[in-house]
């Protein structure tokens, strides 16, 4: 933008293209950050699922074996069974496996958004439709946390 001596404002003819490119760069950077965050969350929920599920299975097996071994082992077996039930209830309450899958879906959706934005930025000329397409990919990535099925490509709202 330039201002001549008479005070009128002259718009730079490249300003809309520059702003469009800047917005697409911002979306690409957001997608990169969100992809990495979803990856870290998926890893966390995988570890949580293992940390709760493995002890539950191990304690359940041990409790069953101890309960069948002798009559004196029934109280320790009952305690092991209670601990196993606690781990299983914790895993069910946290739904770590569901959260892991949701974050993996989101990671893939954010990666698609990031890749699409990178391809758009490699083009010499960008159009507002390019930004609309990327915003549809962003919306699909945001909804990937809630849906059961991946949402590849633009949403049905873009038509």
PDB file of C-alpha atoms in Angstrom:
ATOM      1  CA  UNK A   1       0.000   0.000   0.000  1.00  0.00           C
ATOM      2  CA  UNK A   2       1.363   3.413  -0.965  1.00  0.00           C
ATOM      3  CA  UNK A   3       0.297   6.957  -0.117  1.00  0.00           C
ATOM      4  CA  UNK A   4       1.107   9.692  -2.623  1.00  0.00           C
ATOM      5  CA  UNK A   5       1.538  13.343  -1.639  1.00  0.00           C
ATOM      6  CA  UNK A   6      -2.159  14.107  -2.078  1.00  0.00           C
ATOM      7  CA  UNK A   7      -3.151  11.648   0.725  1.00  0.00           C
ATOM      8  CA  UNK A   8      -4.949   9.042  -1.401  1.00  0.00           C
ATOM      9  CA  UNK A   9      -4.212   5.390  -0.705  1.00  0.00           C
ATOM     10  CA  UNK A  10      -3.006   3.224  -3.558  1.00  0.00           C
ATOM     11  CA  UNK A  11      -3.426  -0.524  -3.144  1.00  0.00           C
ATOM     12  CA  UNK A  12      -0.617  -2.841  -4.095  1.00  0.00           C
ATOM     13  CA  UNK A  13      -1.935  -5.053  -6.918  1.00  0.00           C
ATOM     14  CA  UNK A  14      -0.132  -8.044  -5.363  1.00  0.00           C
ATOM     15  CA  UNK A  15      -1.657  -7.552  -1.903  1.00  0.00           C
ATOM     16  CA  UNK A  16      -4.583 -10.011  -2.277  1.00  0.00           C
ATOM     17  CA  UNK A  17      -2.266 -12.738  -3.580  1.00  0.00           C
ATOM     18  CA  UNK A  18       0.197 -12.038  -0.757  1.00  0.00           C
ATOM     19  CA  UNK A  19      -2.542 -12.249   1.869  1.00  0.00           C
ATOM     20  CA  UNK A  20      -3.892 -15.467   0.325  1.00  0.00           C
ATOM     21  CA  UNK A  21      -0.435 -17.026   0.329  1.00  0.00           C
ATOM     22  CA  UNK A  22       0.077 -15.912   3.944  1.00  0.00           C
ATOM     23  CA  UNK A  23      -3.196 -17.508   5.039  1.00  0.00           C
ATOM     24  CA  UNK A  24      -2.323 -20.773   3.296  1.00  0.00           C
ATOM     25  CA  UNK A  25       1.089 -20.715   4.990  1.00  0.00           C
ATOM     26  CA  UNK A  26      -0.648 -20.190   8.332  1.00  0.00           C
ATOM     27  CA  UNK A  27      -2.926 -23.173   7.664  1.00  0.00           C
ATOM     28  CA  UNK A  28       0.058 -25.314   6.683  1.00  0.00           C
ATOM     29  CA  UNK A  29       1.890 -24.366   9.879  1.00  0.00           C
ATOM     30  CA  UNK A  30      -1.211 -25.085  11.970  1.00  0.00           C
ATOM     31  CA  UNK A  31      -1.575 -28.475  10.276  1.00  0.00           C
ATOM     32  CA  UNK A  32       2.065 -29.277  11.032  1.00  0.00           C
ATOM     33  CA  UNK A  33       1.634 -28.414  14.717  1.00  0.00           C
ATOM     34  CA  UNK A  34      -1.653 -30.281  15.022  1.00  0.00           C
ATOM     35  CA  UNK A  35      -0.244 -33.343  13.237  1.00  0.00           C
ATOM     36  CA  UNK A  36       2.649 -33.516  15.704  1.00  0.00           C
ATOM     37  CA  UNK A  37       0.301 -32.983  18.650  1.00  0.00           C
ATOM     38  CA  UNK A  38      -2.040 -35.752  17.447  1.00  0.00           C
ATOM     39  CA  UNK A  39       0.988 -38.025  17.037  1.00  0.00           C
ATOM     40  CA  UNK A  40       2.127 -37.368  20.609  1.00  0.00           C
ATOM     41  CA  UNK A  41      -1.404 -37.915  21.917  1.00  0.00           C
ATOM     42  CA  UNK A  42      -1.743 -41.185  20.011  1.00  0.00           C
ATOM     43  CA  UNK A  43       1.530 -42.378  21.534  1.00  0.00           C
ATOM     44  CA  UNK A  44       0.371 -41.343  25.020  1.00  0.00           C
ATOM     45  CA  UNK A  45      -2.934 -43.209  24.680  1.00  0.00           C
ATOM     46  CA  UNK A  46      -1.147 -46.274  23.305  1.00  0.00           C
ATOM     47  CA  UNK A  47       1.088 -46.340  26.373  1.00  0.00           C
ATOM     48  CA  UNK A  48      -1.882 -45.750  28.668  1.00  0.00           C
ATOM     49  CA  UNK A  49      -3.788 -48.598  27.041  1.00  0.00           C
ATOM     50  CA  UNK A  50      -0.842 -50.935  27.550  1.00  0.00           C
ATOM     51  CA  UNK A  51      -0.174 -49.686  31.091  1.00  0.00           C
ATOM     52  CA  UNK A  52      -3.755 -50.449  32.133  1.00  0.00           C
ATOM     53  CA  UNK A  53      -4.536 -53.459  29.949  1.00  0.00           C
ATOM     54  CA  UNK A  54      -1.429 -55.557  30.508  1.00  0.00           C
ATOM     55  CA  UNK A  55      -1.569 -55.509  34.328  1.00  0.00           C
ATOM     56  CA  UNK A  56      -5.301 -56.230  34.207  1.00  0.00           C
ATOM     57  CA  UNK A  57      -4.734 -59.326  32.077  1.00  0.00           C
ATOM     58  CA  UNK A  58      -1.731 -60.446  34.098  1.00  0.00           C
ATOM     59  CA  UNK A  59      -3.490 -60.008  37.446  1.00  0.00           C
ATOM     60  CA  UNK A  60      -6.631 -61.745  36.195  1.00  0.00           C
ATOM     61  CA  UNK A  61      -4.616 -64.782  35.114  1.00  0.00           C
ATOM     62  CA  UNK A  62      -2.651 -64.828  38.341  1.00  0.00           C
ATOM     63  CA  UNK A  63      -5.818 -64.484  40.427  1.00  0.00           C
ATOM     64  CA  UNK A  64      -7.438 -67.391  38.592  1.00  0.00           C
ATOM     65  CA  UNK A  65      -4.405 -69.608  39.057  1.00  0.00           C
ATOM     66  CA  UNK A  66      -4.031 -68.664  42.734  1.00  0.00           C
ATOM     67  CA  UNK A  67      -7.721 -69.198  43.435  1.00  0.00           C
ATOM     68  CA  UNK A  68      -7.590 -72.687  42.024  1.00  0.00           C
ATOM     69  CA  UNK A  69      -4.304 -73.630  43.705  1.00  0.00           C
ATOM     70  CA  UNK A  70      -5.328 -73.995  47.369  1.00  0.00           C
ATOM     71  CA  UNK A  71      -7.999 -72.818  49.731  1.00  0.00           C
ATOM     72  CA  UNK A  72      -5.481 -70.615  51.542  1.00  0.00           C
ATOM     73  CA  UNK A  73      -4.747 -68.679  48.343  1.00  0.00           C
ATOM     74  CA  UNK A  74      -8.333 -67.530  47.855  1.00  0.00           C
ATOM     75  CA  UNK A  75      -7.941 -64.240  49.740  1.00  0.00           C
ATOM     76  CA  UNK A  76      -4.812 -63.176  47.800  1.00  0.00           C
ATOM     77  CA  UNK A  77      -6.554 -64.341  44.623  1.00  0.00           C
ATOM     78  CA  UNK A  78      -9.567 -62.191  45.455  1.00  0.00           C
ATOM     79  CA  UNK A  79      -7.295 -59.177  46.028  1.00  0.00           C
ATOM     80  CA  UNK A  80      -5.552 -59.804  42.715  1.00  0.00           C
ATOM     81  CA  UNK A  81      -8.937 -60.094  40.997  1.00  0.00           C
ATOM     82  CA  UNK A  82     -10.021 -56.782  42.540  1.00  0.00           C
ATOM     83  CA  UNK A  83      -6.815 -55.112  41.341  1.00  0.00           C
ATOM     84  CA  UNK A  84      -7.353 -56.586  37.882  1.00  0.00           C
ATOM     85  CA  UNK A  85     -10.923 -55.312  37.836  1.00  0.00           C
ATOM     86  CA  UNK A  86      -9.675 -51.860  38.859  1.00  0.00           C
ATOM     87  CA  UNK A  87      -7.207 -51.740  35.969  1.00  0.00           C
ATOM     88  CA  UNK A  88      -9.858 -52.975  33.541  1.00  0.00           C
ATOM     89  CA  UNK A  89     -12.378 -50.416  34.828  1.00  0.00           C
ATOM     90  CA  UNK A  90      -9.777 -47.650  34.488  1.00  0.00           C
ATOM     91  CA  UNK A  91      -9.052 -48.687  30.910  1.00  0.00           C
ATOM     92  CA  UNK A  92     -12.761 -48.742  30.135  1.00  0.00           C
ATOM     93  CA  UNK A  93     -13.381 -45.399  31.777  1.00  0.00           C
ATOM     94  CA  UNK A  94     -10.524 -43.636  29.981  1.00  0.00           C
ATOM     95  CA  UNK A  95     -11.316 -45.287  26.628  1.00  0.00           C
ATOM     96  CA  UNK A  96      -7.638 -45.072  25.774  1.00  0.00           C
ATOM     97  CA  UNK A  97      -7.957 -47.325  22.727  1.00  0.00           C
ATOM     98  CA  UNK A  98     -10.730 -45.139  21.282  1.00  0.00           C
ATOM     99  CA  UNK A  99      -8.704 -42.009  21.967  1.00  0.00           C
ATOM    100  CA  UNK A 100      -5.636 -43.555  20.343  1.00  0.00           C
ATOM    101  CA  UNK A 101      -7.606 -44.354  17.175  1.00  0.00           C
ATOM    102  CA  UNK A 102      -9.149 -40.869  17.089  1.00  0.00           C
ATOM    103  CA  UNK A 103      -5.737 -39.234  17.356  1.00  0.00           C
ATOM    104  CA  UNK A 104      -4.352 -41.473  14.622  1.00  0.00           C
ATOM    105  CA  UNK A 105      -7.255 -40.477  12.359  1.00  0.00           C
ATOM    106  CA  UNK A 106      -6.627 -36.833  13.202  1.00  0.00           C
ATOM    107  CA  UNK A 107      -2.895 -37.207  12.562  1.00  0.00           C
ATOM    108  CA  UNK A 108      -3.605 -38.557   9.070  1.00  0.00           C
ATOM    109  CA  UNK A 109      -6.146 -35.819   8.379  1.00  0.00           C
ATOM    110  CA  UNK A 110      -3.749 -33.082   9.527  1.00  0.00           C
ATOM    111  CA  UNK A 111      -0.987 -34.624   7.412  1.00  0.00           C
ATOM    112  CA  UNK A 112      -3.300 -34.497   4.381  1.00  0.00           C
ATOM    113  CA  UNK A 113      -4.049 -30.852   5.129  1.00  0.00           C
ATOM    114  CA  UNK A 114      -0.361 -30.068   5.515  1.00  0.00           C
ATOM    115  CA  UNK A 115       0.529 -31.863   2.281  1.00  0.00           C
ATOM    116  CA  UNK A 116      -2.242 -30.185   0.330  1.00  0.00           C
ATOM    117  CA  UNK A 117      -1.178 -26.755   1.636  1.00  0.00           C
ATOM    118  CA  UNK A 118       2.432 -27.451   0.678  1.00  0.00           C
ATOM    119  CA  UNK A 119       1.353 -28.356  -2.849  1.00  0.00           C
ATOM    120  CA  UNK A 120      -0.767 -25.198  -3.070  1.00  0.00           C
ATOM    121  CA  UNK A 121       2.150 -23.054  -1.915  1.00  0.00           C
ATOM    122  CA  UNK A 122       4.316 -24.536  -4.661  1.00  0.00           C
ATOM    123  CA  UNK A 123       1.925 -23.126  -7.254  1.00  0.00           C
ATOM    124  CA  UNK A 124       2.699 -19.738  -8.718  1.00  0.00           C
ATOM    125  CA  UNK A 125      -0.892 -18.482  -8.698  1.00  0.00           C
ATOM    126  CA  UNK A 126      -3.316 -19.124  -5.864  1.00  0.00           C
ATOM    127  CA  UNK A 127      -7.054 -18.595  -5.935  1.00  0.00           C
ATOM    128  CA  UNK A 128      -9.579 -18.117  -3.151  1.00  0.00           C
ATOM    129  CA  UNK A 129     -10.897 -21.585  -4.073  1.00  0.00           C
ATOM    130  CA  UNK A 130      -7.525 -23.014  -3.001  1.00  0.00           C
ATOM    131  CA  UNK A 131      -8.065 -21.528   0.448  1.00  0.00           C
ATOM    132  CA  UNK A 132     -11.647 -22.844   0.580  1.00  0.00           C
ATOM    133  CA  UNK A 133     -10.386 -26.336  -0.253  1.00  0.00           C
ATOM    134  CA  UNK A 134      -7.782 -26.154   2.511  1.00  0.00           C
ATOM    135  CA  UNK A 135     -10.353 -24.916   5.002  1.00  0.00           C
ATOM    136  CA  UNK A 136     -12.479 -27.957   4.113  1.00  0.00           C
ATOM    137  CA  UNK A 137      -9.480 -30.211   4.783  1.00  0.00           C
ATOM    138  CA  UNK A 138      -8.951 -28.403   8.099  1.00  0.00           C
ATOM    139  CA  UNK A 139     -12.574 -28.980   9.065  1.00  0.00           C
ATOM    140  CA  UNK A 140     -12.246 -32.664   8.181  1.00  0.00           C
ATOM    141  CA  UNK A 141      -9.145 -32.871  10.379  1.00  0.00           C
ATOM    142  CA  UNK A 142     -10.975 -31.251  13.287  1.00  0.00           C
ATOM    143  CA  UNK A 143     -13.908 -33.639  12.924  1.00  0.00           C
ATOM    144  CA  UNK A 144     -11.583 -36.658  12.741  1.00  0.00           C
ATOM    145  CA  UNK A 145     -11.304 -36.575  16.534  1.00  0.00           C
ATOM    146  CA  UNK A 146     -15.032 -37.288  16.874  1.00  0.00           C
ATOM    147  CA  UNK A 147     -15.911 -39.498  13.935  1.00  0.00           C
ATOM    148  CA  UNK A 148     -15.508 -43.240  13.659  1.00  0.00           C
ATOM    149  CA  UNK A 149     -14.472 -43.127  10.004  1.00  0.00           C
ATOM    150  CA  UNK A 150     -11.705 -41.048   8.454  1.00  0.00           C
ATOM    151  CA  UNK A 151     -12.871 -37.986   6.538  1.00  0.00           C
ATOM    152  CA  UNK A 152     -10.537 -37.776   3.527  1.00  0.00           C
ATOM    153  CA  UNK A 153     -10.792 -34.827   1.226  1.00  0.00           C
ATOM    154  CA  UNK A 154     -13.181 -31.910   1.255  1.00  0.00           C
ATOM    155  CA  UNK A 155     -16.353 -32.045   3.298  1.00  0.00           C
ATOM    156  CA  UNK A 156     -19.774 -32.192   1.657  1.00  0.00           C
ATOM    157  CA  UNK A 157     -20.282 -28.545   2.674  1.00  0.00           C
ATOM    158  CA  UNK A 158     -17.821 -27.315   0.049  1.00  0.00           C
ATOM    159  CA  UNK A 159     -20.228 -27.815  -2.853  1.00  0.00           C
TER     160      UNK A 159
END
